[in-house]
PDB file of C-alpha atoms and ligand atoms in Angstrom:
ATOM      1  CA  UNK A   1     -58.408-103.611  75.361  1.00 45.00           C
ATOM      2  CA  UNK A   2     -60.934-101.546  73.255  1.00 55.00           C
ATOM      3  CA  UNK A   3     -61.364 -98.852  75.756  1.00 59.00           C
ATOM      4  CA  UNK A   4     -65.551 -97.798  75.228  1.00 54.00           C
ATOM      5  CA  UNK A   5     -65.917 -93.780  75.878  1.00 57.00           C
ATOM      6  CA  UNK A   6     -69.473 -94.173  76.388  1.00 50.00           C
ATOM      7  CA  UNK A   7     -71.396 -90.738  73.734  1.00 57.00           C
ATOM      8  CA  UNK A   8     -73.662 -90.476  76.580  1.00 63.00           C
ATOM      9  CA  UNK A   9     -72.822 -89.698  79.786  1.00 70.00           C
ATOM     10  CA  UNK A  10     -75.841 -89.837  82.551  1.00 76.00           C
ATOM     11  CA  UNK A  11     -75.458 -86.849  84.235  1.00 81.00           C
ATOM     12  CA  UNK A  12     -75.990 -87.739  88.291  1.00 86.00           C
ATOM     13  CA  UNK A  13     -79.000 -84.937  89.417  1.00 89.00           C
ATOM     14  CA  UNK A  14     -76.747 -84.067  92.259  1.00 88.00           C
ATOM     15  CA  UNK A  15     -73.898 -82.130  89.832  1.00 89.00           C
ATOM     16  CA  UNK A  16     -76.801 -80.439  87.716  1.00 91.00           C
ATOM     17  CA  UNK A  17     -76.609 -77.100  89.629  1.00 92.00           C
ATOM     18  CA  UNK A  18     -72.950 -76.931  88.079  1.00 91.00           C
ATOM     19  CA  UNK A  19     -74.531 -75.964  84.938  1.00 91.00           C
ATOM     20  CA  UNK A  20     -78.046 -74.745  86.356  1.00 95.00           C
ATOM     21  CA  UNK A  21     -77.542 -72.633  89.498  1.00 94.00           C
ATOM     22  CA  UNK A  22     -81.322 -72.913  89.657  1.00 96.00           C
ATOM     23  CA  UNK A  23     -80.959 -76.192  90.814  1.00 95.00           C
ATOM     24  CA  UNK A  24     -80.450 -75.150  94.234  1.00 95.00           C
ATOM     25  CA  UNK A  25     -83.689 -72.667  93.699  1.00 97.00           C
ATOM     26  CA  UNK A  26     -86.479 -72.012  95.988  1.00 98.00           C
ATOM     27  CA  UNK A  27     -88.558 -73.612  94.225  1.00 98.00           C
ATOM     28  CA  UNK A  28     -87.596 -77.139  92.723  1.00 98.00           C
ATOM     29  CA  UNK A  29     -89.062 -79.631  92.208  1.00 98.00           C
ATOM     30  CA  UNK A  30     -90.385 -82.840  93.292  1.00 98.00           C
ATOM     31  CA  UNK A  31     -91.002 -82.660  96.399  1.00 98.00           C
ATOM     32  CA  UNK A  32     -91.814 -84.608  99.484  1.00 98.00           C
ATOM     33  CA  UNK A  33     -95.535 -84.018 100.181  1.00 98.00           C
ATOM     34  CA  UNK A  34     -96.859 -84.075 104.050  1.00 98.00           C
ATOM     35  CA  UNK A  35    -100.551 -84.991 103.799  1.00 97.00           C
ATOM     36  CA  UNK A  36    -101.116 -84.058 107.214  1.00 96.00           C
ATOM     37  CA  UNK A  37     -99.478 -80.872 106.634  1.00 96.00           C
ATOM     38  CA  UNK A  38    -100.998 -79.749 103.369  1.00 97.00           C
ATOM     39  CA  UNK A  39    -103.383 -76.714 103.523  1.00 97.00           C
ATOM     40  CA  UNK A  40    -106.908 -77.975 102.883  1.00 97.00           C
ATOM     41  CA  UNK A  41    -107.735 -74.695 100.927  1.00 95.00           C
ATOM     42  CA  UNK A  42    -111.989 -74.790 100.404  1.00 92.00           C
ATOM     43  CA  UNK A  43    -111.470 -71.993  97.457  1.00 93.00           C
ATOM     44  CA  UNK A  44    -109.870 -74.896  95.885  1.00 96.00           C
ATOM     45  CA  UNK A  45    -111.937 -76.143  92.826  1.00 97.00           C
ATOM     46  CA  UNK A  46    -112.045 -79.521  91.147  1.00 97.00           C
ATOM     47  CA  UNK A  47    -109.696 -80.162  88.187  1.00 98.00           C
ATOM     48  CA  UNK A  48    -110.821 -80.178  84.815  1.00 97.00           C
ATOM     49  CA  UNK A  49    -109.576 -81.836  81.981  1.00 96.00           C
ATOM     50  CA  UNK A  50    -110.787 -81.792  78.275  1.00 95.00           C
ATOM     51  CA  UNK A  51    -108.822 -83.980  76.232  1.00 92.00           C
ATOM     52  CA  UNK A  52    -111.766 -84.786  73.997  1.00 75.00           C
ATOM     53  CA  UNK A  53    -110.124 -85.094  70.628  1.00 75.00           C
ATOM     54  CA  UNK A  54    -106.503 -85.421  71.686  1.00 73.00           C
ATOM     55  CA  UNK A  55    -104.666 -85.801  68.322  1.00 80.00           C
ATOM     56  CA  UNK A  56    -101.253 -87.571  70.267  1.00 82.00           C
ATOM     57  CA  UNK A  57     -98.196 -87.496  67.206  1.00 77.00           C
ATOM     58  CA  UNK A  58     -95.494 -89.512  68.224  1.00 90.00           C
ATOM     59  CA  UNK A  59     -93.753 -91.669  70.749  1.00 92.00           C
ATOM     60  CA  UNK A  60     -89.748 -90.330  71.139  1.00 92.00           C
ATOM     61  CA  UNK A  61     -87.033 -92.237  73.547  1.00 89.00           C
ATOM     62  CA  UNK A  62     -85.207 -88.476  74.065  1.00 85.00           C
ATOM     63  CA  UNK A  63     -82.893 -90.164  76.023  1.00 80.00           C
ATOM     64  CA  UNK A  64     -83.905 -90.126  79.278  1.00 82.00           C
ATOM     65  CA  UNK A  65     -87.465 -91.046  79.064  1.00 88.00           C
ATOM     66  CA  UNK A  66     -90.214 -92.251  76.920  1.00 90.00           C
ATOM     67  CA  UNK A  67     -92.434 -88.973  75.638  1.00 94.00           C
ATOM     68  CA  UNK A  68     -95.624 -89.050  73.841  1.00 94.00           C
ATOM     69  CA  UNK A  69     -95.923 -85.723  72.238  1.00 93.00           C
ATOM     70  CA  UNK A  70     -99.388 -83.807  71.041  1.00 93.00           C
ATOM     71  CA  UNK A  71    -100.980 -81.807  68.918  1.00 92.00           C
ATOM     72  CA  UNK A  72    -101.143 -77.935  70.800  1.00 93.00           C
ATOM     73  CA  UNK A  73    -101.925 -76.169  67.654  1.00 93.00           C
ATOM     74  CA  UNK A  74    -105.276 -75.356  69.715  1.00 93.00           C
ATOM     75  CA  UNK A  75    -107.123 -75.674  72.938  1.00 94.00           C
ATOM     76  CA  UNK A  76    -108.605 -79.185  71.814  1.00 92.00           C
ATOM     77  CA  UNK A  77    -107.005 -81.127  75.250  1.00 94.00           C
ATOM     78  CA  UNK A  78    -106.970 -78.686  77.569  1.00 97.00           C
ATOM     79  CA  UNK A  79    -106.502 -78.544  81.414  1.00 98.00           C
ATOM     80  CA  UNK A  80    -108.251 -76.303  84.229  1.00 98.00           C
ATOM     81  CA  UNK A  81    -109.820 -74.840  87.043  1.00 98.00           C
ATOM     82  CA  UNK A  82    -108.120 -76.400  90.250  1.00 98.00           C
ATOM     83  CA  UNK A  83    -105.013 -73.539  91.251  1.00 98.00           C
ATOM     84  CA  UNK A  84    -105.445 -72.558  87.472  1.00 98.00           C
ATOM     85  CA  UNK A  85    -106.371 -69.166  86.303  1.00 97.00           C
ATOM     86  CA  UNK A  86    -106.438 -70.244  82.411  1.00 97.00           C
ATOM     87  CA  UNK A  87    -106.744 -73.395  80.414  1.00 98.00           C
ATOM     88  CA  UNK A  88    -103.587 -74.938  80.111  1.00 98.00           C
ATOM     89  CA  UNK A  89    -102.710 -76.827  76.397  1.00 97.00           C
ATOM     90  CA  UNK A  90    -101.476 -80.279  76.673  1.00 96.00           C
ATOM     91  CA  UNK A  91     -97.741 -80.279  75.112  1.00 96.00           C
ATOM     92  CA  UNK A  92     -97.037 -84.273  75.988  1.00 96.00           C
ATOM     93  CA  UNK A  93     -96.557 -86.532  78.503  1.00 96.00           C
ATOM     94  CA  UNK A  94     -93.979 -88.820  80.138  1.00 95.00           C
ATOM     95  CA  UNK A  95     -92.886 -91.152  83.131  1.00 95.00           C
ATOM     96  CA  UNK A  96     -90.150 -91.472  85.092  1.00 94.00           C
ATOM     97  CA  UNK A  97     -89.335 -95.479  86.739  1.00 93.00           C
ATOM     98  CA  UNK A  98     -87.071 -96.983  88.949  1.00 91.00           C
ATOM     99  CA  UNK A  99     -85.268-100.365  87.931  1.00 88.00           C
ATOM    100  CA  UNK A 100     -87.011-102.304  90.682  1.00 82.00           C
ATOM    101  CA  UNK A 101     -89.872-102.354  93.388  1.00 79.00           C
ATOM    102  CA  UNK A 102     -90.869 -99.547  94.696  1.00 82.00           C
ATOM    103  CA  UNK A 103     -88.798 -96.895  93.753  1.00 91.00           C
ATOM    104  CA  UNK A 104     -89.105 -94.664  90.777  1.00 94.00           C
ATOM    105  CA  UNK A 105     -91.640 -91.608  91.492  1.00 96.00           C
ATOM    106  CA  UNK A 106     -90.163 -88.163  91.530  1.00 97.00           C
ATOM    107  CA  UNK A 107     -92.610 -86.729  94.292  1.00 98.00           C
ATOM    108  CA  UNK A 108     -92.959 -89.180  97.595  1.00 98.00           C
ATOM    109  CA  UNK A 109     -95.968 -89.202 100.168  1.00 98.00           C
ATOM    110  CA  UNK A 110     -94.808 -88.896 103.912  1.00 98.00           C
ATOM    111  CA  UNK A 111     -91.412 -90.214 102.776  1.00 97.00           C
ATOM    112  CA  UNK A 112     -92.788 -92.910 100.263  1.00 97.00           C
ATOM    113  CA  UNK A 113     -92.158 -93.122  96.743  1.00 96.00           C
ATOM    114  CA  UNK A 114     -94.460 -95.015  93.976  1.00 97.00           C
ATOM    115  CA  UNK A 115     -92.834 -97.968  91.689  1.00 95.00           C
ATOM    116  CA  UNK A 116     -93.424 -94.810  88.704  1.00 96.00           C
ATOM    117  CA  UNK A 117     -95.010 -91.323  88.068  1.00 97.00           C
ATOM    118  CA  UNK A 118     -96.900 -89.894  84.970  1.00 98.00           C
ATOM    119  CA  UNK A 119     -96.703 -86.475  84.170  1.00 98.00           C
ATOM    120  CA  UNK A 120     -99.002 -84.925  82.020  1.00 98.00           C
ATOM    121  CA  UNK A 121     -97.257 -81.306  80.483  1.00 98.00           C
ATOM    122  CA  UNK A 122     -99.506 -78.378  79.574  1.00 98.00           C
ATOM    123  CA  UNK A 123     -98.803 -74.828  79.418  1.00 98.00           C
ATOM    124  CA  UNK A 124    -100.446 -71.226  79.584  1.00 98.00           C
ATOM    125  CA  UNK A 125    -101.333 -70.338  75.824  1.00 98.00           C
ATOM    126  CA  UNK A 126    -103.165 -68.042  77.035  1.00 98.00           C
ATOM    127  CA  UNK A 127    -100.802 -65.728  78.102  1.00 98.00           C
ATOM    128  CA  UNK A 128     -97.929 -67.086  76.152  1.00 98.00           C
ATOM    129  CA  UNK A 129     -96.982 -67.267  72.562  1.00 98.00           C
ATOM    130  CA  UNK A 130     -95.009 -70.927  72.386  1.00 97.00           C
ATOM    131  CA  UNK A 131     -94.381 -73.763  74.747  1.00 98.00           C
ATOM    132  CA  UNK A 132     -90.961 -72.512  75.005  1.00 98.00           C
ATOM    133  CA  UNK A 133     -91.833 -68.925  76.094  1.00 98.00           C
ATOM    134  CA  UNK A 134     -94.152 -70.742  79.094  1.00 98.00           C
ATOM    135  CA  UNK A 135     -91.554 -72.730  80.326  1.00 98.00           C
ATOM    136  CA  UNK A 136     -89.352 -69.647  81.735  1.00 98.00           C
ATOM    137  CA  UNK A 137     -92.442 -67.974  83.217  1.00 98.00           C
ATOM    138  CA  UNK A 138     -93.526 -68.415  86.797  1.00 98.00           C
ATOM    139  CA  UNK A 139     -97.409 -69.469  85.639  1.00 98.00           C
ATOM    140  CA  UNK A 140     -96.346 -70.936  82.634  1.00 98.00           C
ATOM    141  CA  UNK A 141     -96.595 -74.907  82.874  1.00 98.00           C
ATOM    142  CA  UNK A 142     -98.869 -76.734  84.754  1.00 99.00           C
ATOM    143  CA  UNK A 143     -98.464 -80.515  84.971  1.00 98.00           C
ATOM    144  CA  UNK A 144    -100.638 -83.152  86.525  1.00 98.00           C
ATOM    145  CA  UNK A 145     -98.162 -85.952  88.618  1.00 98.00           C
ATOM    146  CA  UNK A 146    -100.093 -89.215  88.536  1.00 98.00           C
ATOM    147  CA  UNK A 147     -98.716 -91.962  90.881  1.00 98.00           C
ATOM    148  CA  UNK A 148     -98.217 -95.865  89.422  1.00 97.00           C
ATOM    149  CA  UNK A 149     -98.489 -98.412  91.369  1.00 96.00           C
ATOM    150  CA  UNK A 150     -97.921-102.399  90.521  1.00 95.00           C
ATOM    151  CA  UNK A 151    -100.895-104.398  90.588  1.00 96.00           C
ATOM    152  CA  UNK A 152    -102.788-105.300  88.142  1.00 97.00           C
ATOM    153  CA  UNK A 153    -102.323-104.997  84.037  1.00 97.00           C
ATOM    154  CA  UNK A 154    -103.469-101.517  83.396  1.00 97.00           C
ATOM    155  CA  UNK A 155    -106.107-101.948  80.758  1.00 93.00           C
ATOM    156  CA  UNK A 156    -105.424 -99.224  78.496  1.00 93.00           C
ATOM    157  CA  UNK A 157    -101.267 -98.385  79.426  1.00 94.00           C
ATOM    158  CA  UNK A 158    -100.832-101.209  76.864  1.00 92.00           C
ATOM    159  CA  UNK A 159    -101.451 -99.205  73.935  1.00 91.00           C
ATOM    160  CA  UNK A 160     -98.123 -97.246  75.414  1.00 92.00           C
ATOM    161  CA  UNK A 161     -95.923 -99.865  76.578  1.00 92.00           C
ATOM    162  CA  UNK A 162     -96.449-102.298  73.378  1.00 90.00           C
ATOM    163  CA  UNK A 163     -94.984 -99.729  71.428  1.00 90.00           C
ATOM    164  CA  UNK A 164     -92.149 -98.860  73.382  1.00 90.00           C
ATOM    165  CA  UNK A 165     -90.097-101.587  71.742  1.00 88.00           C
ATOM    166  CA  UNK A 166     -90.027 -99.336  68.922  1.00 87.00           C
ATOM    167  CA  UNK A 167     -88.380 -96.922  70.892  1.00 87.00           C
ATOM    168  CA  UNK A 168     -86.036 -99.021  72.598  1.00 84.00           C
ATOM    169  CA  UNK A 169     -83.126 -96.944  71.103  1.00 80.00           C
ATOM    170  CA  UNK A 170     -83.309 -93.167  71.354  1.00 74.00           C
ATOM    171  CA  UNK A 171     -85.632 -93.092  68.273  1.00 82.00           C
ATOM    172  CA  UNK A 172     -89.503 -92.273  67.462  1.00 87.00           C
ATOM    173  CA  UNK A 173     -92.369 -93.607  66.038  1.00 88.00           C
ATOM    174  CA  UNK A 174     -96.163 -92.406  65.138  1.00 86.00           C
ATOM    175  CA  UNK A 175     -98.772 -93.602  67.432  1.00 82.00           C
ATOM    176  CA  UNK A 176    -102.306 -92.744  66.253  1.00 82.00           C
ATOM    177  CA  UNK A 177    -104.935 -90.718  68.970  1.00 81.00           C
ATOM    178  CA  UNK A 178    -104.104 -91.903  72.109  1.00 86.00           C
ATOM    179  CA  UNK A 179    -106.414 -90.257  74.983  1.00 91.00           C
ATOM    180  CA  UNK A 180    -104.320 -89.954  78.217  1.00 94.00           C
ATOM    181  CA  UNK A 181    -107.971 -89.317  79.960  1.00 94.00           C
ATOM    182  CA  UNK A 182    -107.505 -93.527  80.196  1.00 94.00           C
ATOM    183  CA  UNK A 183    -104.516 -93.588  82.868  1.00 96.00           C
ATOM    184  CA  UNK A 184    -106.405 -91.144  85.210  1.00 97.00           C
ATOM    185  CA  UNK A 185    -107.566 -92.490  88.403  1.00 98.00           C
ATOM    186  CA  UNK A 186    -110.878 -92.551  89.810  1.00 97.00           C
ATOM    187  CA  UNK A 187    -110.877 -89.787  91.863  1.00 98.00           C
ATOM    188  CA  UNK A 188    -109.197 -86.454  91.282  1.00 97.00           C
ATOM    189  CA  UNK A 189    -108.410 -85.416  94.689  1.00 97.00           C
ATOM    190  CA  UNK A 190    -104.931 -83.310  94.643  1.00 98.00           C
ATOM    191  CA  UNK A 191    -102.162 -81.786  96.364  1.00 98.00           C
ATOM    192  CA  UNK A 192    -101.219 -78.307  94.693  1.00 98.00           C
ATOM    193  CA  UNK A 193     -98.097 -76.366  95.376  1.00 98.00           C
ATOM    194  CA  UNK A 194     -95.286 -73.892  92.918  1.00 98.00           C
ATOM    195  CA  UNK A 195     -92.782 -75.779  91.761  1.00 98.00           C
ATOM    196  CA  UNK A 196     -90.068 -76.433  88.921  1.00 98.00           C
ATOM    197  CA  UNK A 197     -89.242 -78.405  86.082  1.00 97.00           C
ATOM    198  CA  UNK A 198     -87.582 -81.938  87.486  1.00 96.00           C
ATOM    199  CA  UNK A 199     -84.867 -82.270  85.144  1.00 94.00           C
ATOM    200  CA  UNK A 200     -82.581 -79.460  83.204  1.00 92.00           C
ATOM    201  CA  UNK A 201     -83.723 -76.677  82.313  1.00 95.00           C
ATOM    202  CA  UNK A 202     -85.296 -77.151  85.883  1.00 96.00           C
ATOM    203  CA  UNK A 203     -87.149 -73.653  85.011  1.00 98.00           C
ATOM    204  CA  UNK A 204     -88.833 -72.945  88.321  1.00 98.00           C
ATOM    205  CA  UNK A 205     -92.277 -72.544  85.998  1.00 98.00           C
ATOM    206  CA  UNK A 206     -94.533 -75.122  86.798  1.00 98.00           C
ATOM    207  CA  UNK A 207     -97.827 -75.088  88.648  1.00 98.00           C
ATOM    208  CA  UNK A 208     -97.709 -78.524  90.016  1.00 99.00           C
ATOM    209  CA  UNK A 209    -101.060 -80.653  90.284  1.00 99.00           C
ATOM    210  CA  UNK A 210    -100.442 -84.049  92.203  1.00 98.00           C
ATOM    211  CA  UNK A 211    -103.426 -86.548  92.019  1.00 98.00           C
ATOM    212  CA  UNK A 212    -103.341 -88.525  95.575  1.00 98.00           C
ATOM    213  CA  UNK A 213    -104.966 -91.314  93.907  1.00 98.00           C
ATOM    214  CA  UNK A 214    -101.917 -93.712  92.254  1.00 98.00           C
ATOM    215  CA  UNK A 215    -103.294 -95.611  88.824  1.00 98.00           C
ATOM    216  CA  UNK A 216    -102.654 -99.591  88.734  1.00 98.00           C
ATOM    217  CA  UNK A 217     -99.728-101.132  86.254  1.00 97.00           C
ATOM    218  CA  UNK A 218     -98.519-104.207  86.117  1.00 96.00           C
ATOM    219  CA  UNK A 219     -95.145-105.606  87.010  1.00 95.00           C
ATOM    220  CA  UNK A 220     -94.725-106.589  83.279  1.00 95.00           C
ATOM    221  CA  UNK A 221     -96.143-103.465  81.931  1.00 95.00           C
ATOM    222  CA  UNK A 222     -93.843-101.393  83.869  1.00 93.00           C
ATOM    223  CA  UNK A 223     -90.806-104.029  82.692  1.00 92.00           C
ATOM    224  CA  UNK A 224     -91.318-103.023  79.250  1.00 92.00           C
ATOM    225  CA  UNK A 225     -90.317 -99.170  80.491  1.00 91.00           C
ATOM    226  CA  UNK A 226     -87.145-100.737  82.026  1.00 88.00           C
ATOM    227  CA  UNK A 227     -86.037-102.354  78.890  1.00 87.00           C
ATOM    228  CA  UNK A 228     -85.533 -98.771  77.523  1.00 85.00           C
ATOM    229  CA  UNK A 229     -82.182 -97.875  76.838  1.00 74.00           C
ATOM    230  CA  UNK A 230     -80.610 -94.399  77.079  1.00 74.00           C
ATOM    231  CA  UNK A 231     -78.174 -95.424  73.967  1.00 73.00           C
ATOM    232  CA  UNK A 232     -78.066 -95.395  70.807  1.00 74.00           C
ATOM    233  CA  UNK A 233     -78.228 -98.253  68.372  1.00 76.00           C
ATOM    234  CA  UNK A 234     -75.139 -97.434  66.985  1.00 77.00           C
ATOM    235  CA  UNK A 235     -73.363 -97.361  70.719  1.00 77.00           C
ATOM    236  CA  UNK A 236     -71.673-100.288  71.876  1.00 73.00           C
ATOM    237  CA  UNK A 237     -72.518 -99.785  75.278  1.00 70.00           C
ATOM    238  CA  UNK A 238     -76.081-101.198  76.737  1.00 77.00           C
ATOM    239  CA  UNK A 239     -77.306 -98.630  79.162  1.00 77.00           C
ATOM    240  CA  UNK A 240     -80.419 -99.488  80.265  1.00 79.00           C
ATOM    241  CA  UNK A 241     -82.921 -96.165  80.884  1.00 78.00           C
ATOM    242  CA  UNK A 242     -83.761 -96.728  84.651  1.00 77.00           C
ATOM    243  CA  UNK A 243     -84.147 -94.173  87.663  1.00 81.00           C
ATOM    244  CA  UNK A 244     -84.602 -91.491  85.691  1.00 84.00           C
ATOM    245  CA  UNK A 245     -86.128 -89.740  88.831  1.00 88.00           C
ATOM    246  CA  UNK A 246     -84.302 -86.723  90.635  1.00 91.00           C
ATOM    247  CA  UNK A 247     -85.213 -86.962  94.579  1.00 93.00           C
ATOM    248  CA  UNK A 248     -86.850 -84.560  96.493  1.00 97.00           C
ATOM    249  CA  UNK A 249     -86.074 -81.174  97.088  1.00 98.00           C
ATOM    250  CA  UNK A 250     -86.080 -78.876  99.810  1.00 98.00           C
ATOM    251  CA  UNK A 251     -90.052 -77.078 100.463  1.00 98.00           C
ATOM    252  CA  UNK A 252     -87.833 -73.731 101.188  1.00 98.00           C
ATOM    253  CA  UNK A 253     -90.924 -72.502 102.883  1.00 97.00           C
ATOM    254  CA  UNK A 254     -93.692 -73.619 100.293  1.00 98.00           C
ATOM    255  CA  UNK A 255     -97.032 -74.224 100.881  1.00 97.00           C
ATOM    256  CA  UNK A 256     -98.545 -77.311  99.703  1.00 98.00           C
ATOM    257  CA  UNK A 257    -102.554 -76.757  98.880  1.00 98.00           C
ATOM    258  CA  UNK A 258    -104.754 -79.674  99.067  1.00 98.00           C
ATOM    259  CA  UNK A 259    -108.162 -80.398  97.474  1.00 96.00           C
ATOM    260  CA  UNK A 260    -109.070 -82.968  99.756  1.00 74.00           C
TER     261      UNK A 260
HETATM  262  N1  7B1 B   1     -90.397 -83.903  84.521  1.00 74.62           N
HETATM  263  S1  7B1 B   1     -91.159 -82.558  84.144  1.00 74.62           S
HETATM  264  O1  7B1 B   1     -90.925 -81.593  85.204  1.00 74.62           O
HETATM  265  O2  7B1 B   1     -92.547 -82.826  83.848  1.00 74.62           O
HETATM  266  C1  7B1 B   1     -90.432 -81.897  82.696  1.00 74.62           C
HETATM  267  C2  7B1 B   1     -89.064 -81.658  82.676  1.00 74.62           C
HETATM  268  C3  7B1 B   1     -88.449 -81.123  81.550  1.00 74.62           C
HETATM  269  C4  7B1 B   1     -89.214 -80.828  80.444  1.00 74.62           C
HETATM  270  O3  7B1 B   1     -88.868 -80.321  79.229  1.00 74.62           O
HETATM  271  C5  7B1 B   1     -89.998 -80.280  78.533  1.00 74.62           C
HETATM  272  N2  7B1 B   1     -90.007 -79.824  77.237  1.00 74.62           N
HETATM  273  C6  7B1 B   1     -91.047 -80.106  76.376  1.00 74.62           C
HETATM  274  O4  7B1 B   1     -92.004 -80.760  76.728  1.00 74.62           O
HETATM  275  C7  7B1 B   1     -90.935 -79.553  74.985  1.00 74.62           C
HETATM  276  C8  7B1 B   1     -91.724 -80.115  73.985  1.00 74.62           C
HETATM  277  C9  7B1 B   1     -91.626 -79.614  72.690  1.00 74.62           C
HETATM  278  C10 7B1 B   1     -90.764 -78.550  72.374  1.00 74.62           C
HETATM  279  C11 7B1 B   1     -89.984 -78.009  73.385  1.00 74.62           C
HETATM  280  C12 7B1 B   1     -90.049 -78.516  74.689  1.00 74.62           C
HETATM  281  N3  7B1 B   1     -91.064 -80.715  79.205  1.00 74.62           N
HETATM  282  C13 7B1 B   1     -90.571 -81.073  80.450  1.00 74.62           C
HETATM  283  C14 7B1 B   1     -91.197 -81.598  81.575  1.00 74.62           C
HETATM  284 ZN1   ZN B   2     -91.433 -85.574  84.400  1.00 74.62          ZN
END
């Protein structure tokens, strides 16, 4: 019969360090975090996040997630204070989902993981030129991991997940201001610790900034992720996007800070 050489091939997180040594790094990321054994560290501010006028540009299916890109031409949605020595631009942010239940965050909490994570990308243009210049320095990135949890509809996700059937192919579409301040939690309590980038390049640059506090989605909204396919249009093949998460990695002696 027609044999189908499927263009893309998912590439299984546990071959990556075949083509990025760094994979096996001391400091990769996610992680498993230990509340109990997290530093409580007083000098530890709150976080601070301006994202007044966020100008958001576009929704892109890249292939293996769903990224809403923004405007960094300035410091107009900016992150700071917290384990931060500068602001820190927002670049975009993404999620990462399992195909079912409860499975589907990149970071767990004492061994349990979240039905999805947000993560909210920013990085030091303070001390760095372009996004890509940050994102092979050790205090380049910094990006906030929110937890999602089904419940609920989440009142403002919508505005993300109804367009997503636009992007059901790897393709991209405008989607006018959207202001990510709406899928924060209530309380900004976080775990901090040094960490990496959780898929290739896997650049061990990232200040990491995990809210304990998981936001509310609904079964249906979170569906709509799941309906996402890592193909083409023009592929034959239907390849659902779906745990696109890489599991935890090895703390290799890392602290984890918390605010709490
Ligand atoms: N799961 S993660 O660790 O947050 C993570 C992992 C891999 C990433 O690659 C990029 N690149 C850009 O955003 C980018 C945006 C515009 C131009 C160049 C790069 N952000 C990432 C975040
Ligand atoms: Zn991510």
């Amino acid at each position: 019969g027609h044999h189908f050489i499927p263009f893309c091939i998912i590439i299984s997180p546990s071959v990556w360090h075949k083509n990025y040594p760094v994979a096996q790094g001391n400091r990769q990321s996610p992680i498993d975090i230990v509340p109990h054994q997290a530093l409580h560290d007083p000098s530890l501010g709150p976080v601070v996040l301006n994202y007044d006028q966020c100008t958001s540009m576009n929704i892109t299916n890249n292939g293996h997630s769903v990224v809403v890109q923004f405007d960094d031409s300035d410091d107009r949605s900016v992150i700071q204070g917290g384990p931060l020595d500068n602001p820190y631009r927002l670049k975009q942010f993404h999620f990462h989902w399992g195909e079912k239940g409860c499975h589907g965050s990149e970071h767990t909490v004492a061994g349990n993981s979240y039905a999805s994570e947000l993560h909210l990308v920013h990085w030091n243009a303070v001390k760095y030129k372009t996004f890509g210049e940050a994102a092979t320095a050790p205090d380049g990135l910094a990006v906030l991991g929110i937890f999602l949890e089904t419940g609920d509809d989440h009142r403002w996700l919508h505005v993300i997940t109804d367009a997503l059937y636009m992007v059901k192919f790897k393709v991209s579409t405008t989607v006018n201001c959207f202001n990510p301040k709406c899928l924060l939690p209530s309380s900004l309590h976080y775990w901090t610790y040094l960490g990496s980038l959780t898929t290739p390049p896997l650049h061990e640059s990232v200040i990491w900034i995990v809210l304990r506090e998981p936001i509310i989605v609904s079964e249906k909204q979170l569906g709509k992720f799941r309906m996402l396919l890592f193909t083409g249009e023009e592929e034959d093949q239907r390849i659902r996007m779906e745990n696109n998460f890489r599991p935890p990695q090895p703390l290799k002696g890392r602290k984890v800070r918390s605010s709490i």
